[in-house]
Amino acid sequence: MAEKNLYLTKIQLRAELERCLNCKSQPCMNACPVNCNPREFINFAKQGDMAQAVKTICRNNPMGQTCGLICHDKFCMKACTRRNIDFSVNIPKVQATILENYQQPRENYACISPNGKKVAVIGAGPAGIAATSVLAKTGSLVTLFEASEQIGGALNMIPPERLPHEVIERDWSFLANDRLISLRLNTRVQNPLELLDEYDGIIVATGEPNCINLNIPGEEFAIPYIEYLYNPQKYKTSGNVAIIGGGNVAADCAFTATTGGAKMVEMFVRRRLSDMRIYKNEYLELLKRQVNISSLTSPEKIIQKNGNLSLFVHKNYFDGEKWLPIPNTSIELPGYSLIVKAVGSRADLKVTNEKIIYAGDCKTGGSTIVEAIASGRAAAYSLNEILL
Ligand SMILES: Cc1cc2nc3c(=O)[nH]c(=O)nc-3n(C[C@H](O)[C@H](O)[C@H](O)COP(=O)(O)OP(=O)(O)OC[C@H]3O[C@@H](n4cnc5c(N)ncnc54)[C@H](O)[C@@H]3O)c2cc1C
Ligand code: SF4
């Protein structure tokens, strides 16, 4: 998780390139939601043609370097033939390293003639950025509305040791263009319908901005993960931290707390350890950082006591259909400086209109960067079909 390991060294890059078997069936490409072609960019890189390698990576992906740093191994790496021999080529790291070391081509919009359409994209996360990229390249004038002060959406909650924010800005800088794209930060769109007078079509890519509640007494003492991960400095503590939840996001909360110097971090997970929705490397990192994980445990109540927080929890069992509390297992765990709730989030309510298309996490539920990008691109092509 240390920042210095984000990219491959020259020798490591060469070794990974050489491990690629140049498979004709290209399972890696077929497994990628944006159909990135690792075999092709690896071949160009092997021949020393880095400009073509970069072009290949960026062909379908406006956030190539960001994806390279955080894409999970369930896509191209899972499909890699090399996995059956020893272990997969580390395709995302190869991709990130190539883009870190060799300049991406700036989008050349000069030869694109405007198609006369004005479109709005709401939300500058991966789905909104991908939609903007496709729409601008097909000649629409795009206004990208973003409620917050920065682009990147939920990616900004990822701890910087996994994803430095400059990488998101860097990817965006090769796409940005004043002639076709107008980025409006700090501009929340209350209702997409209100934009239809001014725009021919709208893509809504607003993610899932509403944290799910615990619905327990004392809920107000638990900080929602969105608030915590956007402002880790504000909640930095050397005391004990409880994280309610057992998914990737809860794991990132635990990493943030340990990096911030918390004395003890404990995760409370409603189901079994094997049900936790995290990847193996995340689990191993939790163990390495000595994060306690209490499985089959649910929060019941939070109270303030002697300047700290007490968390009351009970144990659960599975009755064959659902998880239920085991009677008389309630205990008080005192002495927390911070309790963070990370049990999921929800999208805003949707409106229905043929010229409004939803994309990314607000459409599909929590996903991954590359799936959100694929969804944003698909939404842009669908809007083009309606408008052009
Ligand atoms: C802590 C954390 C860690 C993650 N780690 C990984 C990872 O390692 N690998 C991976 O592949 N994925 C990861 N993800 C998931 C990934 O970040 C999301 O799947 C992806 O960002 C979804 O993209 P999106 O564009 O659909 O939505 P978002 O990224 O959520 O972007 C939505 C944007 O819309 C804006 N917005 C919302 N409402 C409005 C409005 N009314 N008006 C204007 N703007 C609005 C928001 O401010 C936000 O910028 C992680 C997510 C989190 C929270
Ligand atoms: S599947 Fe693996 S070995 Fe085959 S072309 Fe893709 S990266 Fe190379």
mmCIF file of C-alpha atoms in Angstrom, residues 46 146 241 303 369:
data_model
loop_
_atom_site.group_PDB
_atom_site.id
_atom_site.type_symbol
_atom_site.label_atom_id
_atom_site.label_comp_id
_atom_site.label_asym_id
_atom_site.label_seq_id
_atom_site.Cartn_x
_atom_site.Cartn_y
_atom_site.Cartn_z
ATOM 1 C CA LYS A 46 7.902 -4.817 -26.214
ATOM 2 C CA GLU A 146 -20.152 18.663 -10.792
ATOM 3 C CA VAL A 241 -11.701 3.558 15.852
ATOM 4 C CA ILE A 303 -23.738 6.339 23.520
ATOM 5 C CA ILE A 369 -14.115 2.423 -12.087
#
